[in-house]
PDB file of C-alpha atoms in Angstrom:
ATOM      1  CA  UNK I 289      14.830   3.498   3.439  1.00 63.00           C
ATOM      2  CA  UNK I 290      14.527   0.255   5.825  1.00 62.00           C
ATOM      3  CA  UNK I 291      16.103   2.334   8.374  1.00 64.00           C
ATOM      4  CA  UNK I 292      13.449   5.162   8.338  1.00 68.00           C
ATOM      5  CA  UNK I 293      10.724   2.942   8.603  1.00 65.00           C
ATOM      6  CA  UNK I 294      12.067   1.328  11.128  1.00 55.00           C
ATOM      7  CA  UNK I 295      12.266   4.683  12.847  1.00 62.00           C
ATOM      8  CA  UNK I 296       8.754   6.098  12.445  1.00 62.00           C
ATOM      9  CA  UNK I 297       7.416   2.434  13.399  1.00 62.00           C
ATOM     10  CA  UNK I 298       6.056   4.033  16.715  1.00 64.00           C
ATOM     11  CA  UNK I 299       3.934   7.112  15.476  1.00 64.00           C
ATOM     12  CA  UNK I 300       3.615   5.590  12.104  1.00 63.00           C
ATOM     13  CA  UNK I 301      -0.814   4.353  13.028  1.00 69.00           C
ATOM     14  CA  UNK I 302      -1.194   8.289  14.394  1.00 70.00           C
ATOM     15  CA  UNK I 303       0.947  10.172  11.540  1.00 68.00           C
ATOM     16  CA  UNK I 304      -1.550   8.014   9.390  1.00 70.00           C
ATOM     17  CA  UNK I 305      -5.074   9.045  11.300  1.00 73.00           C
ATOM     18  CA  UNK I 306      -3.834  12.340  11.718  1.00 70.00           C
ATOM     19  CA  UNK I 307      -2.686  12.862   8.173  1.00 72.00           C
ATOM     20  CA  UNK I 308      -5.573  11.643   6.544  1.00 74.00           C
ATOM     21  CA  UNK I 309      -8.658  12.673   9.188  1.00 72.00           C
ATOM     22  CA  UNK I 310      -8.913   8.902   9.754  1.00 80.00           C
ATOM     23  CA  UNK I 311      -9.801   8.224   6.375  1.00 87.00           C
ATOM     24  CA  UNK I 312      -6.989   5.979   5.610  1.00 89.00           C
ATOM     25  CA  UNK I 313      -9.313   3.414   7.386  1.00 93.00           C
ATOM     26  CA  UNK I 314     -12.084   3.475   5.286  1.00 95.00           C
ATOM     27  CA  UNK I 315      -9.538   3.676   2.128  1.00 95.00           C
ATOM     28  CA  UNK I 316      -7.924   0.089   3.266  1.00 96.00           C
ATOM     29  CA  UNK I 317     -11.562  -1.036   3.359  1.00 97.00           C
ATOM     30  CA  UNK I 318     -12.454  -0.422  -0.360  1.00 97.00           C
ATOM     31  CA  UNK I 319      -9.155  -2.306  -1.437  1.00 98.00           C
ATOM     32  CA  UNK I 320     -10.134  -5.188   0.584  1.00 98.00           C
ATOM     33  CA  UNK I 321     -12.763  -5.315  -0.695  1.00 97.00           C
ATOM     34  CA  UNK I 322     -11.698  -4.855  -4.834  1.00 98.00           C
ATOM     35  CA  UNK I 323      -9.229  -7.684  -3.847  1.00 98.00           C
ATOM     36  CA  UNK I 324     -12.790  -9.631  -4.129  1.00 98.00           C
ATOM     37  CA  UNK I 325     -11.917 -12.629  -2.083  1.00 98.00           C
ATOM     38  CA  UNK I 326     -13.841 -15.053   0.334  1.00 97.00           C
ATOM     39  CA  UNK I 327     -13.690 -17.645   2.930  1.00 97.00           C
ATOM     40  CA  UNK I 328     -10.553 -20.020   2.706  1.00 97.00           C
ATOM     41  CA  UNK I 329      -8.701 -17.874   0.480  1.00 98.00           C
ATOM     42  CA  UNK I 330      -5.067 -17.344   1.001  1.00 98.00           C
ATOM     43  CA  UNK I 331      -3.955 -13.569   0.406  1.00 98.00           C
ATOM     44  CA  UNK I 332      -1.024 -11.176   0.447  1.00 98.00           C
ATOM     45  CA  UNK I 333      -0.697  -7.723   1.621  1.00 98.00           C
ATOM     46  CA  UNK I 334       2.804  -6.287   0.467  1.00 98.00           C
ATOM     47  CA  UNK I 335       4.669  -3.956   2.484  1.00 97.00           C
ATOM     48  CA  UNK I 336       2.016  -4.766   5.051  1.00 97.00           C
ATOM     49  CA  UNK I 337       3.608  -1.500   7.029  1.00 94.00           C
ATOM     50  CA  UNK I 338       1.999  -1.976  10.815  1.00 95.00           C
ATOM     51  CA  UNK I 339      -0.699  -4.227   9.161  1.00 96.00           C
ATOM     52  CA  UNK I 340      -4.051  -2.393   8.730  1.00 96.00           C
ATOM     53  CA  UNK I 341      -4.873  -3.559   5.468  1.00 98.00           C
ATOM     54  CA  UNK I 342      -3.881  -7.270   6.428  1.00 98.00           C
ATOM     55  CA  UNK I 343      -6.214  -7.250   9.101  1.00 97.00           C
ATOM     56  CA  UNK I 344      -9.203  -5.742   6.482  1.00 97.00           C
ATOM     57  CA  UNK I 345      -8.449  -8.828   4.411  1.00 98.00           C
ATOM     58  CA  UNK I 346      -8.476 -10.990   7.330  1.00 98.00           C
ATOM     59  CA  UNK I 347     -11.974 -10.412   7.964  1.00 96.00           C
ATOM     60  CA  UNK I 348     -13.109 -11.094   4.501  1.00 97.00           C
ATOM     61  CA  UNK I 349     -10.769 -14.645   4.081  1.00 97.00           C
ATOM     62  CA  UNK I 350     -11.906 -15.749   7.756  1.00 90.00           C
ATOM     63  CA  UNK I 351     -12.996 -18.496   8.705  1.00 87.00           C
ATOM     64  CA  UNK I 352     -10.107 -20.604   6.900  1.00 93.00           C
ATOM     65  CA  UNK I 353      -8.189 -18.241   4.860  1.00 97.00           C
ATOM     66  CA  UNK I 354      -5.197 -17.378   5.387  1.00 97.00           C
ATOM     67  CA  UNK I 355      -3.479 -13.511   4.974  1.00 98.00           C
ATOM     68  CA  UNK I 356       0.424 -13.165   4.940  1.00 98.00           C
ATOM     69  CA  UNK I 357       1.724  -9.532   5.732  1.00 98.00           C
ATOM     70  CA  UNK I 358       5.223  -8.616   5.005  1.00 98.00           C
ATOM     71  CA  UNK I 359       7.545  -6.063   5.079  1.00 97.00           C
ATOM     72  CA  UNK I 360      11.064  -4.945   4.662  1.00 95.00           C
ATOM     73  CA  UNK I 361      10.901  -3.089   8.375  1.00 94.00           C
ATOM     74  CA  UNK I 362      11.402  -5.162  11.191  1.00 95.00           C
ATOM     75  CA  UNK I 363      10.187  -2.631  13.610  1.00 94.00           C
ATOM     76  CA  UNK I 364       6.857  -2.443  11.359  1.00 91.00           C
ATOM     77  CA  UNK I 365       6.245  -5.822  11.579  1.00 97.00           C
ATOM     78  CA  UNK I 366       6.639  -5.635  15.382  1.00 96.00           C
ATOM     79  CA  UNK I 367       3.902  -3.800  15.302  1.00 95.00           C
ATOM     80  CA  UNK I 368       1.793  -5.023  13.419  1.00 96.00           C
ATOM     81  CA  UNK I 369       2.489  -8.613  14.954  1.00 97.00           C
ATOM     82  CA  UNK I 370       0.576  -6.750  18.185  1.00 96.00           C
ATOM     83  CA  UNK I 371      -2.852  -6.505  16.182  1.00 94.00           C
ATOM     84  CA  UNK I 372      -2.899 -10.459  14.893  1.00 94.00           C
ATOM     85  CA  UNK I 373      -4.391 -11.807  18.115  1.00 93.00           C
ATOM     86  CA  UNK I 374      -8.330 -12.619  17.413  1.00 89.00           C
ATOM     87  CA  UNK I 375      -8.037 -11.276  13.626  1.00 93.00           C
ATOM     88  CA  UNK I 376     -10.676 -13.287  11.940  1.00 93.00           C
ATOM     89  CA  UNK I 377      -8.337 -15.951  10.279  1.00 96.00           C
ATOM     90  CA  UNK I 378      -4.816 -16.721  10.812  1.00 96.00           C
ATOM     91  CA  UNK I 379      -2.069 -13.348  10.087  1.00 97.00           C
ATOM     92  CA  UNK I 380       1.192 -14.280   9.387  1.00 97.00           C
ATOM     93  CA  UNK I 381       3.727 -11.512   9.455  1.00 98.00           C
ATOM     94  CA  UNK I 382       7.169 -11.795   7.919  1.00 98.00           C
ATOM     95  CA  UNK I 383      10.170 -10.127   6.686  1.00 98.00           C
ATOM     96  CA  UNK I 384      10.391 -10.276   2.504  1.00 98.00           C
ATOM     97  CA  UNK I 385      11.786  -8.148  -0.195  1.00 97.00           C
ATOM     98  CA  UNK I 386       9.041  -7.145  -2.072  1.00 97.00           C
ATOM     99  CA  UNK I 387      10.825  -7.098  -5.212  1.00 98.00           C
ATOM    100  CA  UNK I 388      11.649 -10.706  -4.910  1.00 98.00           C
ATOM    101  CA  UNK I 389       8.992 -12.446  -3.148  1.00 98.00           C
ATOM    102  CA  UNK I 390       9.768 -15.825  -1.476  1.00 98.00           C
ATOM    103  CA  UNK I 391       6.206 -17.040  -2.946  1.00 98.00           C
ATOM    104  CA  UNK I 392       5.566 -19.650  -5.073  1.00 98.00           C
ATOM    105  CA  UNK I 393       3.844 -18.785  -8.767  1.00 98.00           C
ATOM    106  CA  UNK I 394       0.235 -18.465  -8.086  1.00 98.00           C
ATOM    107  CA  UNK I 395      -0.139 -19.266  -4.814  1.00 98.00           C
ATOM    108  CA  UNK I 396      -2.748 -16.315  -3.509  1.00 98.00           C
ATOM    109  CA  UNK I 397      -5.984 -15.868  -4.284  1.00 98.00           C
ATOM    110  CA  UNK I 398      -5.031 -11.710  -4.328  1.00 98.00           C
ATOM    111  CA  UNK I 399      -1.472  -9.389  -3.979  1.00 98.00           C
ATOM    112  CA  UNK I 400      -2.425  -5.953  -2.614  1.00 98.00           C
ATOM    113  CA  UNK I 401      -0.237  -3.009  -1.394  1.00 98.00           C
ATOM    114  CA  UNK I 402      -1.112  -0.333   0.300  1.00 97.00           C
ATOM    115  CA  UNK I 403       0.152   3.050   0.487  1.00 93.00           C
ATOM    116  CA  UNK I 404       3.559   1.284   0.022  1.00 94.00           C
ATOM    117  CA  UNK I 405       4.067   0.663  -3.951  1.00 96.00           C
ATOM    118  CA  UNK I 406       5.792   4.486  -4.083  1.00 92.00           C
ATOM    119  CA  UNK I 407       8.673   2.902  -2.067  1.00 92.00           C
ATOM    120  CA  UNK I 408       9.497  -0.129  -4.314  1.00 95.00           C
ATOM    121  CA  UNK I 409      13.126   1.121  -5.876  1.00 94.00           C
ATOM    122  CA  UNK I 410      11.700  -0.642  -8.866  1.00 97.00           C
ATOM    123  CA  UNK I 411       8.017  -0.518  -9.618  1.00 97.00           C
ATOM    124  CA  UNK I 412       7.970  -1.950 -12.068  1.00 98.00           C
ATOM    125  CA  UNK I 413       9.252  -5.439 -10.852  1.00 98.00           C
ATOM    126  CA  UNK I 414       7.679  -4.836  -7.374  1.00 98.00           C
ATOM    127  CA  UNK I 415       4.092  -5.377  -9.604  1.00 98.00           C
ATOM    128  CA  UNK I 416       5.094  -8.074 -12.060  1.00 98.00           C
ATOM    129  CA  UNK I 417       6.201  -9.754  -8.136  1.00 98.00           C
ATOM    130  CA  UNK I 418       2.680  -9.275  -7.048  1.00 98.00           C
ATOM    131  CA  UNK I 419       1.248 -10.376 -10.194  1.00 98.00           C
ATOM    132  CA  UNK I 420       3.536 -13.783 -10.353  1.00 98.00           C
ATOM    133  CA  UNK I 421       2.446 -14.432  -7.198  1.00 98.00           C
ATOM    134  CA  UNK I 422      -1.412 -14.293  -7.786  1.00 98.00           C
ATOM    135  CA  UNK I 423      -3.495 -16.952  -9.589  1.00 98.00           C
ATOM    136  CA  UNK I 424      -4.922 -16.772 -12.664  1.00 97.00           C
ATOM    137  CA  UNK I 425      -8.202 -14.851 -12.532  1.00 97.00           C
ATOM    138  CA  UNK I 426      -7.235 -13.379  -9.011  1.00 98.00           C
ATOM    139  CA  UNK I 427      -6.554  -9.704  -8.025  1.00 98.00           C
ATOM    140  CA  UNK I 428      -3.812  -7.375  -7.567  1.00 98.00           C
ATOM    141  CA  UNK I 429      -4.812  -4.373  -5.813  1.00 98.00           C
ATOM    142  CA  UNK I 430      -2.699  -0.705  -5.229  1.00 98.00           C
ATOM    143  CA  UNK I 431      -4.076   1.684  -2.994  1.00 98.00           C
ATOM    144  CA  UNK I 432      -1.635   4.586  -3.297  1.00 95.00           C
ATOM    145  CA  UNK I 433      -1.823   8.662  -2.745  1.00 89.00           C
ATOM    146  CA  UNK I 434      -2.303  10.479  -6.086  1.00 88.00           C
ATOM    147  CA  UNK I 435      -1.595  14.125  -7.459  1.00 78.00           C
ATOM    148  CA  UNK I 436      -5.271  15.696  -8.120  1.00 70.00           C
ATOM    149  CA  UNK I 437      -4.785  18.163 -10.808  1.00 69.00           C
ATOM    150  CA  UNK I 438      -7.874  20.590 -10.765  1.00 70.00           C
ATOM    151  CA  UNK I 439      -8.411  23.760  -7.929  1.00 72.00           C
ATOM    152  CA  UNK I 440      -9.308  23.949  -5.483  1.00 71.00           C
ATOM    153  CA  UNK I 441      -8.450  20.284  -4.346  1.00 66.00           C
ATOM    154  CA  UNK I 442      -4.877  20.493  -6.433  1.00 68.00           C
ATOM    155  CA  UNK I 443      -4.368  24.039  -4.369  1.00 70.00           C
ATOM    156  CA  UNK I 444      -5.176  22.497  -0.729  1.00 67.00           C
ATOM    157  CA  UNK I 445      -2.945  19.194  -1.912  1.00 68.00           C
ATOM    158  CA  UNK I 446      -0.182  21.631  -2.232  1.00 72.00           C
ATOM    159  CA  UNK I 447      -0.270  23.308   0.969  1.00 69.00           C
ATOM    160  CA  UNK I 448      -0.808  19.838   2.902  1.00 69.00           C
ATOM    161  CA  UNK I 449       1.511  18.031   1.603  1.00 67.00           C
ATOM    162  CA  UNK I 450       4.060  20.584   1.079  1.00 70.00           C
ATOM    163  CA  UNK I 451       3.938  22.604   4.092  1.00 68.00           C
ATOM    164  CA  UNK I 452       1.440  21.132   6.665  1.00 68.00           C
ATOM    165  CA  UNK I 453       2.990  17.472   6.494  1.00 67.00           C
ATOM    166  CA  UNK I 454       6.493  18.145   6.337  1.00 67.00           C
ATOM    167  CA  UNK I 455       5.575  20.316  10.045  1.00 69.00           C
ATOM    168  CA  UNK I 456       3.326  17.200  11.555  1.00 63.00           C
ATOM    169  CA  UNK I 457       6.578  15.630  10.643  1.00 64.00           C
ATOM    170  CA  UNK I 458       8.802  17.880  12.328  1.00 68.00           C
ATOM    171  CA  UNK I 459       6.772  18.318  15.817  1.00 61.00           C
ATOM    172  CA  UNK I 460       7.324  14.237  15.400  1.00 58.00           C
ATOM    173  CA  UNK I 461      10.557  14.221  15.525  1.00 63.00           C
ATOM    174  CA  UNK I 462      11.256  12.390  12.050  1.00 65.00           C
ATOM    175  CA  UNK I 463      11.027  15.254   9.353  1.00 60.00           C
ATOM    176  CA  UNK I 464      13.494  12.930   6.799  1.00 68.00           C
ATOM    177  CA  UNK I 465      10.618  11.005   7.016  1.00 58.00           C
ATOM    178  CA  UNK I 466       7.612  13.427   6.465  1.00 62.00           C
ATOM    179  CA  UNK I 467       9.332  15.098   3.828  1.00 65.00           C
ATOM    180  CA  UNK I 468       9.949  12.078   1.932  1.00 64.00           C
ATOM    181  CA  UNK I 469       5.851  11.655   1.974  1.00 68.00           C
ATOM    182  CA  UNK I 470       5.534  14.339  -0.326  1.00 64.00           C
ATOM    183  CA  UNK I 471       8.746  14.102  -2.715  1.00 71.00           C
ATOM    184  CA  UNK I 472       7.636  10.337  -2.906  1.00 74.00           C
ATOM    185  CA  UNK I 473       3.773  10.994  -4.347  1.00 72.00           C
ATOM    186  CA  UNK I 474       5.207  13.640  -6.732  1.00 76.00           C
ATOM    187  CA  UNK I 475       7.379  10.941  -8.053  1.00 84.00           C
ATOM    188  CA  UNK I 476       4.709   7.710  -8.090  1.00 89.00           C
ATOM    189  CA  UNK I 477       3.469   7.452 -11.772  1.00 93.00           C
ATOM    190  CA  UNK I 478      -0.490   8.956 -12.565  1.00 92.00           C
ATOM    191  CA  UNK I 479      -3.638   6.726 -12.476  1.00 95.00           C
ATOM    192  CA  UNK I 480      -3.140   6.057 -16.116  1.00 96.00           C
ATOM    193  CA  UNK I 481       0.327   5.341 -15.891  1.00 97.00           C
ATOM    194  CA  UNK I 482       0.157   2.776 -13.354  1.00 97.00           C
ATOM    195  CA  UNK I 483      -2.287   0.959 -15.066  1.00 98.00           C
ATOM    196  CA  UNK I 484      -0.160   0.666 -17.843  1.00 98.00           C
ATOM    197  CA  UNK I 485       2.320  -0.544 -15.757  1.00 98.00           C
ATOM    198  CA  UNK I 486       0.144  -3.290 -14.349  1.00 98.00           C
ATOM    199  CA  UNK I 487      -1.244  -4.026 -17.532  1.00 98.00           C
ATOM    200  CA  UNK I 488       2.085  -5.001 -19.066  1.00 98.00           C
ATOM    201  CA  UNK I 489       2.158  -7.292 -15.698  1.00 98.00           C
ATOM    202  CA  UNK I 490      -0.436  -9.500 -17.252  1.00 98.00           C
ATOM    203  CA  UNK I 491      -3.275  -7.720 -15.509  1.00 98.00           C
ATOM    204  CA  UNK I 492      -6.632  -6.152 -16.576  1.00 98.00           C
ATOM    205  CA  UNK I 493      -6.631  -3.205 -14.810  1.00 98.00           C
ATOM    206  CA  UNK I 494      -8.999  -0.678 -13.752  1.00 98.00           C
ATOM    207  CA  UNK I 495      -9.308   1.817 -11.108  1.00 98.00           C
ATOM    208  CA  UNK I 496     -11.108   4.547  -9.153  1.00 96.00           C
ATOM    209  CA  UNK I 497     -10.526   7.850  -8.207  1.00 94.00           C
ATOM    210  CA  UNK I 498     -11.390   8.966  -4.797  1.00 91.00           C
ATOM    211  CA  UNK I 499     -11.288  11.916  -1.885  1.00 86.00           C
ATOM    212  CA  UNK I 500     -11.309  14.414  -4.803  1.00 81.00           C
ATOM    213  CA  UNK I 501      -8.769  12.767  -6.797  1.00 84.00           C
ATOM    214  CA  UNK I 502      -6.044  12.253  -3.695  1.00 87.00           C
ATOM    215  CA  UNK I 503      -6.379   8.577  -3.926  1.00 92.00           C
ATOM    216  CA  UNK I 504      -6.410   6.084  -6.503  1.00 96.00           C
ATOM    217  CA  UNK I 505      -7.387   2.110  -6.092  1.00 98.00           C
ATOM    218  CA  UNK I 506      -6.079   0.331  -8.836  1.00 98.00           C
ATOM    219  CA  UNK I 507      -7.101  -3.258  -9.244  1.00 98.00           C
ATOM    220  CA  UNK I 508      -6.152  -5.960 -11.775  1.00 98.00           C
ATOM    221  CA  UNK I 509      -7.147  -9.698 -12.482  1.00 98.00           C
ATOM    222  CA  UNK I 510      -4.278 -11.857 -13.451  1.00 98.00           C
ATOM    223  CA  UNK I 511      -4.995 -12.809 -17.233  1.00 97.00           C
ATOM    224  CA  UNK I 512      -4.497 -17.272 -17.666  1.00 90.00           C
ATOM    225  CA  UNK I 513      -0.702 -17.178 -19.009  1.00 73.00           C
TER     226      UNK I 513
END
């Protein structure tokens, strides 16, 4: 898994704006701002990827906040290392296992992951790792890719994902990768699933459905232990 990340590191920001008609943008936008934080607040973005959604919460923490980005993919992190210069606040981006954060309990003001909770080989510690590592009263935020189930959205899902993708993929030069995408949503628990999830985390969860159903924005506030 490392290894293919580490691969698609270089197309990864134009497979992204090209998959999603530049939406994904906009979509790392409304989980910055659910992770509801402010000036001189200290934040997390898991599996931070080439960084996008660090650099969102940058702008909302700045000035004197702090956001720490990391990843599993050194290449990614390269990246995304590119875009900290003149952020807002201060981006730190650094290598960690997301299912055994080298955080202290409560020590952010908000956890978020985008697009990247799919790949945790165990969910369901990658969350209660996001949630340990967020105050009480502070957010932890999932922006993933959903399964709509009603035509014709559910019908033009289908063909995207399962044909058009897996080709971008191809004419890329990394179709493990871009066939993965696909095999990986069908797997990722539903809306109401992953709450449940996060809500045996310690969380009070709710979350929003959005571009027809395709993406769901999960958000939950860490309940006092």
């Amino acid at each position: 898994m490392r290894a293919m990340f580490d691969r698609i590191s270089g197309c990864y920001d134009v497979m992204n704006s090209v998959m999603t008609a530049g939406l994904h943008h906009a979509w790392r936008r409304r989980a910055a701002d659910l992770a509801a934080v402010g000036p001189g607040d200290r934040v997390l973005d898991v599996a931070t990827g080439t960084g996008d959604l660090a650099l969102e919460l940058a702008g909302r923490v700045g000035p004197g906040g702090e956001v720490i980005g990391s990843d599993f993919s050194e290449q990614m992190l390269a990246r995304a290392r590119v875009k900290a210069p003149g952020a807002p606040a201060p981006i730190t981006f650094e290598w960690a296992n997301a299912l055994q954060l080298p955080y202290g309990d409560g020590e952010f003001a908000a956890a978020t992951v985008g697009f990247g909770a799919r790949n945790f080989s165990d969910l369901d510690r990658g969350l209660a790792e996001m949630a340990r590592v967020v105050r009480p009263g502070g957010h932890v935020v999932v922006l993933e890719i959903t399964t709509p189930t009603r035509p014709p959205l559910s019908t033009f899902y289908r063909l995207w994902f399962d044909g058009v993708v897996p080709v971008i993929g191809r004419l890329a030069g990394n179709p493990e990768a871009y066939s993965y995408l696909p095999n990986s949503v069908k797997r990722f628990p539903g809306p109401h699933e992953l709450a449940a999830r996060m809500d045996r985390c310690g969380l009070d969860v709710r979350y929003i459905l959005t571009a027809g159903g395709i993406i769901a924005l999960h958000v939950g506030a860490r309940r006092a232990r």
